[in-house]
Coordinates of C-alpha atoms in Angstrom, one line a residue:
V8 CA 39.1 -82.2 82.5
F9 CA 36.3 -84.7 81.9
L10 CA 33.4 -87.2 83.7
D11 CA 34.2 -89.6 81.2
D12 CA 30.1 -90.4 80.8
D13 CA 26.5 -88.5 78.2
Y14 CA 27.2 -85.8 80.5
G15 CA 30.9 -85.1 80.0
R16 CA 31.3 -85.9 76.6
N17 CA 28.8 -83.6 75.4
G18 CA 29.8 -80.9 77.0
L19 CA 33.4 -81.2 75.5
S20 CA 31.6 -81.9 72.2
A21 CA 30.0 -78.7 72.5
L22 CA 32.7 -77.0 73.8
S23 CA 35.1 -78.6 70.7
D24 CA 32.2 -77.6 68.0
E25 CA 32.9 -73.6 69.4
L26 CA 36.8 -73.8 69.5
E27 CA 37.0 -75.1 65.9
K28 CA 34.6 -71.7 64.8
R29 CA 37.3 -69.8 66.4
K30 CA 40.2 -71.7 64.4
L31 CA 41.0 -73.2 68.3
K32 CA 41.0 -77.0 69.5
I33 CA 41.0 -78.8 72.7
S34 CA 44.9 -79.8 72.5
Y35 CA 44.5 -82.8 75.0
K36 CA 41.4 -84.5 76.4
L37 CA 41.6 -85.9 80.1
P38 CA 39.0 -88.0 80.7
L39 CA 37.7 -89.4 84.1
S40 CA 36.3 -92.3 85.2
I41 CA 32.9 -91.8 87.5
K42 CA 33.4 -92.2 90.9
F43 CA 37.2 -91.2 90.2
D44 CA 39.3 -91.2 93.3
L45 CA 42.6 -89.1 93.9
D46 CA 45.0 -91.3 93.1
E47 CA 43.6 -91.1 89.6
I48 CA 43.5 -87.0 89.8
T49 CA 46.9 -87.5 90.4
N50 CA 47.5 -89.3 88.2
L51 CA 45.7 -87.5 85.4
L52 CA 47.4 -84.2 86.4
N53 CA 50.7 -85.3 86.5
Q54 CA 50.3 -86.8 82.8
S55 CA 48.9 -83.3 81.7
K56 CA 52.5 -81.3 83.1
V57 CA 54.4 -82.5 80.5
V58 CA 52.5 -81.1 78.3
G59 CA 52.6 -78.0 77.4
P60 CA 49.1 -76.6 77.3
R61 CA 48.5 -74.8 81.0
V62 CA 44.7 -73.3 80.3
Y63 CA 42.5 -76.1 81.8
V64 CA 38.8 -76.7 81.5
V65 CA 37.5 -79.1 84.2
H66 CA 33.6 -79.8 83.2
V67 CA 32.4 -82.5 86.1
N68 CA 29.6 -82.7 89.2
P69 CA 29.4 -80.7 91.9
D70 CA 32.0 -81.8 94.0
P71 CA 32.1 -81.0 97.9
R72 CA 35.5 -82.2 98.6
L73 CA 36.9 -79.8 95.5
R74 CA 39.3 -83.1 94.9
I75 CA 40.7 -81.9 91.7
F76 CA 42.1 -78.4 92.9
F77 CA 43.3 -80.0 96.1
I78 CA 45.4 -82.1 94.0
A79 CA 46.6 -79.9 91.6
H80 CA 46.7 -77.4 94.5
K81 CA 49.6 -80.2 96.2
L82 CA 50.8 -81.0 92.6
Q83 CA 52.4 -77.0 92.2
M84 CA 50.0 -76.9 89.1
M85 CA 47.7 -73.5 90.8
A86 CA 50.8 -71.1 90.5
K87 CA 51.4 -68.8 87.5
D88 CA 51.4 -69.0 83.6
Y89 CA 48.4 -72.0 84.3
V90 CA 44.7 -70.6 83.7
W91 CA 41.3 -73.1 85.1
L92 CA 38.7 -72.1 83.8
V93 CA 35.5 -74.2 85.1
T94 CA 31.6 -75.0 84.0
D95 CA 29.3 -73.7 86.2
W96 CA 29.4 -76.8 88.9
L97 CA 32.0 -75.1 90.5
S98 CA 29.4 -72.1 91.8
A99 CA 27.0 -75.0 92.5
T100 CA 29.0 -76.7 94.8
L101 CA 30.9 -72.9 96.7
D102 CA 27.7 -71.8 97.3
S103 CA 25.9 -75.3 98.7
L104 CA 29.3 -75.0 101.2
S105 CA 28.3 -74.4 104.7
P106 CA 30.7 -71.6 106.9
V107 CA 32.9 -74.1 108.0
N108 CA 33.6 -75.2 104.8
Q109 CA 34.5 -72.3 103.0
T110 CA 37.9 -72.4 104.1
S111 CA 39.2 -74.8 101.0
F112 CA 38.7 -71.5 98.9
S113 CA 41.7 -71.2 99.8
V114 CA 43.0 -73.7 97.0
L115 CA 41.0 -72.0 94.2
Q116 CA 42.8 -69.0 94.5
G117 CA 42.6 -67.8 90.4
V118 CA 39.3 -69.5 88.9
V119 CA 37.3 -68.4 86.6
G120 CA 34.2 -70.3 86.1
L121 CA 30.5 -70.2 85.3
R122 CA 27.1 -69.1 87.8
Q123 CA 23.0 -69.1 86.2
H124 CA 22.8 -65.4 86.4
I125 CA 19.5 -64.8 88.6
P126 CA 18.6 -61.5 89.0
D127 CA 17.9 -59.7 91.6
S128 CA 14.2 -59.3 92.7
S129 CA 11.8 -59.5 95.9
K130 CA 10.9 -62.6 95.0
K131 CA 14.7 -64.5 95.2
R132 CA 15.3 -62.3 98.3
A133 CA 11.8 -63.8 99.8
F134 CA 13.2 -67.1 98.6
V135 CA 16.7 -66.9 99.6
S136 CA 15.7 -65.5 103.7
R137 CA 13.3 -68.4 104.5
W138 CA 16.0 -70.4 102.9
I139 CA 18.1 -69.2 105.6
K140 CA 15.5 -69.8 108.2
M141 CA 15.4 -73.0 107.2
Q142 CA 18.9 -73.3 107.9
K143 CA 19.0 -71.6 111.2
E144 CA 16.4 -74.3 112.4
G145 CA 18.6 -77.3 110.6
L146 CA 15.4 -78.2 108.0
A147 CA 18.4 -77.8 105.2
N148 CA 21.5 -78.2 106.1
T149 CA 23.5 -76.7 102.9
G150 CA 23.3 -73.2 101.1
L151 CA 21.4 -72.7 97.8
N152 CA 23.2 -72.3 94.9
S153 CA 21.4 -72.0 91.5
Y154 CA 20.3 -75.6 91.0
G155 CA 18.1 -75.0 94.1
I156 CA 16.4 -72.1 92.5
Y157 CA 16.2 -73.1 89.1
A158 CA 15.0 -76.9 90.4
Y159 CA 12.2 -74.9 93.3
D160 CA 11.0 -73.0 90.0
T161 CA 10.1 -76.0 87.7
V162 CA 8.7 -77.4 89.6
W163 CA 6.5 -74.4 89.6
A164 CA 6.0 -74.1 85.8
V165 CA 5.0 -78.4 86.3
A166 CA 2.5 -77.4 88.8
R167 CA 0.9 -75.0 86.9
A168 CA 1.2 -77.2 84.2
I169 CA -1.1 -80.0 85.2
D170 CA -3.8 -77.5 86.7
I171 CA -3.9 -75.9 83.4
F172 CA -4.2 -79.7 82.3
I173 CA -7.2 -80.6 84.8
K174 CA -9.2 -78.1 83.5
V175 CA -9.1 -78.5 80.2
H176 CA -9.3 -81.9 80.2
N177 CA -11.3 -82.1 84.2
T178 CA -9.3 -85.6 84.1
I179 CA -5.9 -87.7 84.3
T180 CA -6.0 -91.0 83.0
F181 CA -3.1 -93.9 82.4
S182 CA -3.0 -96.7 80.3
F183 CA -2.2 -99.7 81.9
P184 CA -0.5 -102.2 80.9
D185 CA -2.6 -105.7 79.3
N186 CA -2.4 -108.8 81.7
Y187 CA -3.6 -105.5 84.5
N188 CA -6.5 -106.5 86.3
L189 CA -8.6 -103.7 87.6
S190 CA -10.4 -106.1 90.2
H191 CA -6.4 -105.2 91.8
M192 CA -7.9 -101.7 92.9
V193 CA -10.5 -103.0 95.3
G194 CA -9.5 -102.7 99.5
I195 CA -5.8 -102.0 98.0
G196 CA -6.2 -99.0 96.0
I197 CA -4.2 -98.0 92.7
Q198 CA -0.9 -99.6 92.1
L199 CA 1.3 -97.0 91.2
D200 CA 4.0 -98.7 90.1
K201 CA 1.9 -100.8 87.1
L202 CA 0.5 -96.9 85.6
K203 CA 2.6 -97.4 82.3
I204 CA 1.5 -94.5 80.3
F205 CA 0.1 -91.0 81.1
A206 CA -2.7 -90.3 78.3
G207 CA -2.4 -86.9 78.2
G208 CA 1.6 -86.5 78.2
S209 CA 1.8 -84.8 75.1
D210 CA -1.1 -82.1 75.8
L211 CA 0.9 -82.0 79.1
V212 CA 4.4 -81.1 77.9
D213 CA 2.9 -78.4 75.3
I214 CA 1.4 -76.3 78.2
L215 CA 4.5 -77.1 80.3
L216 CA 6.3 -75.2 76.7
Q217 CA 4.3 -72.5 76.6
S218 CA 5.1 -71.0 80.2
N219 CA 5.4 -67.3 81.0
F220 CA 5.5 -66.5 84.1
T221 CA 8.3 -64.8 86.9
G222 CA 10.0 -67.3 89.5
V223 CA 12.2 -67.0 91.8
S224 CA 15.4 -67.5 88.6
G225 CA 13.4 -64.8 87.0
Q226 CA 11.3 -65.0 84.1
L227 CA 10.3 -68.1 83.5
H228 CA 10.0 -69.7 79.2
F229 CA 10.9 -72.2 76.7
N230 CA 12.2 -71.0 72.9
S231 CA 11.1 -73.3 69.9
D232 CA 14.2 -75.7 70.8
R233 CA 11.8 -76.4 73.9
S234 CA 15.1 -75.5 75.5
I235 CA 14.5 -72.4 79.1
V236 CA 15.4 -69.3 77.9
S237 CA 19.0 -68.3 79.9
G238 CA 19.2 -65.4 81.9
G239 CA 23.1 -66.1 80.7
Y240 CA 26.1 -66.1 83.4
D241 CA 28.0 -64.3 86.0
I242 CA 31.9 -65.2 84.6
I243 CA 33.4 -65.5 88.8
N244 CA 36.5 -65.4 89.9
V245 CA 38.2 -66.7 93.1
N246 CA 40.1 -64.4 95.1
Q247 CA 40.9 -63.9 98.8
M248 CA 38.8 -66.6 100.6
G249 CA 36.1 -65.8 98.5
I250 CA 34.1 -65.2 94.9
K251 CA 34.4 -61.2 92.8
G252 CA 32.0 -60.9 90.3
V253 CA 34.1 -60.0 87.0
G254 CA 31.2 -59.6 84.3
F255 CA 28.3 -61.6 82.8
W256 CA 28.1 -63.6 79.7
S257 CA 25.2 -64.1 77.3
N258 CA 24.5 -66.2 73.3
N259 CA 23.3 -62.5 72.6
S260 CA 25.3 -59.8 74.3
G261 CA 28.4 -62.0 74.7
F262 CA 30.6 -60.7 77.4
S263 CA 29.8 -57.7 79.4
V264 CA 30.3 -55.9 82.5
V265 CA 26.4 -55.4 83.0
P266 CA 23.5 -57.9 82.5
H267 CA 22.0 -58.1 79.1
T268 CA 18.6 -57.2 80.2
A269 CA 20.8 -53.8 81.4
L270 CA 22.1 -54.3 77.5
K271 CA 19.1 -53.6 76.3
K272 CA 18.1 -51.0 77.8
R273 CA 21.2 -49.0 77.3
K274 CA 21.4 -49.9 74.0
Y275 CA 24.6 -51.2 74.5
N276 CA 26.5 -51.9 71.0
R277 CA 27.8 -56.0 71.5
F278 CA 31.1 -54.7 69.7
S279 CA 31.5 -51.6 72.0
Q280 CA 34.4 -50.8 74.3
D281 CA 32.2 -52.1 77.5
Q282 CA 31.8 -55.3 76.1
K283 CA 34.8 -56.6 78.3
L284 CA 35.6 -58.2 82.4
G285 CA 36.4 -56.5 85.4
N286 CA 40.1 -57.3 86.5
I287 CA 40.5 -60.8 87.2
T288 CA 42.7 -62.1 89.6
W289 CA 44.7 -65.9 88.0
P290 CA 46.8 -68.7 89.9
G291 CA 49.6 -67.2 91.8
G292 CA 47.9 -63.7 92.6
I293 CA 49.1 -62.0 88.9
T294 CA 46.8 -59.8 87.9
D295 CA 48.2 -59.5 84.1
R296 CA 46.8 -62.3 81.2
P297 CA 49.4 -65.4 81.6
R298 CA 50.3 -67.0 78.0
G299 CA 48.4 -70.2 79.2
W300 CA 51.2 -72.5 78.2
V301 CA 55.1 -73.3 78.5
I302 CA 57.9 -75.3 77.6
A303 CA 57.2 -79.0 78.6
D304 CA 58.7 -80.5 81.5
N305 CA 59.6 -83.4 78.6
T306 CA 60.7 -81.5 75.5
K307 CA 63.7 -81.6 73.4
P308 CA 65.9 -79.0 72.8
L309 CA 65.6 -77.4 69.9
R310 CA 68.4 -79.3 67.4
I311 CA 69.6 -76.9 64.9
G312 CA 72.1 -78.2 62.3
V313 CA 75.0 -75.7 61.9
P314 CA 77.6 -75.7 58.8
K315 CA 81.1 -76.5 59.9
R316 CA 81.7 -74.2 57.2
A317 CA 85.5 -73.6 55.8
S318 CA 85.3 -70.4 53.4
F319 CA 83.2 -67.3 54.1
V320 CA 83.2 -68.1 57.8
E321 CA 82.1 -64.6 58.9
F322 CA 78.3 -66.1 58.2
V323 CA 78.8 -69.2 60.3
T324 CA 81.2 -71.7 61.5
E325 CA 82.1 -73.5 64.6
L326 CA 85.9 -71.9 66.2
P327 CA 88.3 -74.8 66.5
D328 CA 89.8 -74.3 69.6
S329 CA 86.4 -73.4 71.7
H330 CA 83.9 -74.7 69.4
Q331 CA 81.9 -71.8 69.9
I332 CA 80.0 -71.1 67.2
Q333 CA 79.4 -67.6 66.3
G334 CA 78.6 -66.2 62.9
Y335 CA 76.2 -63.2 60.7
C336 CA 73.8 -65.8 60.8
I337 CA 74.0 -66.7 64.4
D338 CA 73.6 -62.8 65.7
V339 CA 70.5 -62.9 63.6
F340 CA 69.3 -65.8 65.3
K341 CA 70.2 -65.0 68.6
K342 CA 68.3 -61.2 68.3
A343 CA 65.6 -62.9 66.7
L344 CA 64.4 -64.9 69.6
E345 CA 64.8 -61.3 72.1
F346 CA 61.4 -61.0 70.5
I347 CA 59.6 -63.7 71.4
P348 CA 57.9 -63.6 75.0
Y349 CA 58.6 -67.1 76.2
E350 CA 62.0 -69.4 76.7
V351 CA 63.4 -71.7 73.3
P352 CA 65.6 -74.5 74.8
F353 CA 68.0 -75.1 71.5
V354 CA 71.6 -76.5 71.3
F355 CA 74.2 -75.8 68.2
K356 CA 74.9 -78.6 66.2
P357 CA 77.4 -78.5 63.6
F358 CA 77.7 -80.5 60.3
G359 CA 81.1 -81.0 59.0
N360 CA 84.5 -81.5 59.5
G361 CA 85.8 -77.9 59.0
K362 CA 88.0 -78.0 56.7
A363 CA 85.7 -78.7 53.4
N364 CA 82.4 -76.9 53.2
P365 CA 79.9 -79.8 54.1
N366 CA 77.3 -80.8 52.5
Y367 CA 74.2 -78.9 52.8
D368 CA 71.3 -81.7 50.6
A369 CA 73.3 -83.9 53.4
L370 CA 72.4 -81.6 56.6
V371 CA 68.8 -80.9 55.0
K372 CA 68.4 -84.9 54.8
M373 CA 69.4 -84.8 58.0
V374 CA 66.4 -82.3 59.4
D375 CA 64.4 -84.3 57.2
E376 CA 65.6 -87.6 58.8
N377 CA 65.4 -86.0 62.5
V378 CA 68.0 -87.4 63.0
S379 CA 69.4 -86.0 67.3
D380 CA 72.9 -85.6 66.6
T381 CA 75.5 -85.0 63.0
Q382 CA 78.8 -86.5 62.8

């Protein structure tokens, strides 16, 4: 389930690429418009109920109303056999909720999601403490989420870069449009909306990319791809009206029950038994890992053509009085079904008149042509 914009489509593409590396694929893509409403969500989820997969990955923008999950709960889709995985928009939403609104947690039972991992530190504790004080004084009306913490460090990173830039270049200059008359500045000052290009932009970017300092979010620096070096993600599970941490994930360590920084210090093997997650409570309150799919609501039973034999009836035939299908082959088939951990709907379709053995080529042809009824 994704927003049908650049953010949503790019996230979907990245997920699809990673799944393909593991020989997996997305079964169905359910796009939401930017300004999706309850009716659109209802129609989308109702359409998805008629197919078999029950693992939903939700990649949208932060939504304080949690509309997708309220509708899913209403449609009884937050139940056993369902799996709901979400990107970090949900943790940002939940962390921003006021205590009054946290009753919304009831519709999220069993959801598994991501939260950008921010290590504990004195700077972080001090910042959170200041934010809570601002809330009490009415200067902030939402909780503090990871986006806010990274935004705070971003401002500091830019400020540090500008400070270094000024020390090196002593000035900041802009180029103006060709038709801009400097005399316009007399009496009214520089018209900032007329500034065209910051002349030292590329130098400032280079300085910014060399940032390496400890902020509220941890150590802030960039890699060769100009991306911030991530501290990985907390794996969270919503259970019993609260958020429970069940592990961590990073590019370097994969899944683990401790942050990747601790793995480095303790020299964990990435593929050791320690690389796992804690216990997860899934939708419906179950702790066993769900299968993640069911027989679809609109699935037609498997139609099995059975030769109505006249000889060697011990193998398979239809009894003339009860029309029951029986025989050694039927016994083997039913026994095999017992080893499948899910129900397979099926119906036997007798083929032939019972007086002469049917033509097997004709039976195979009917299977090839997907004939629904045999005569």
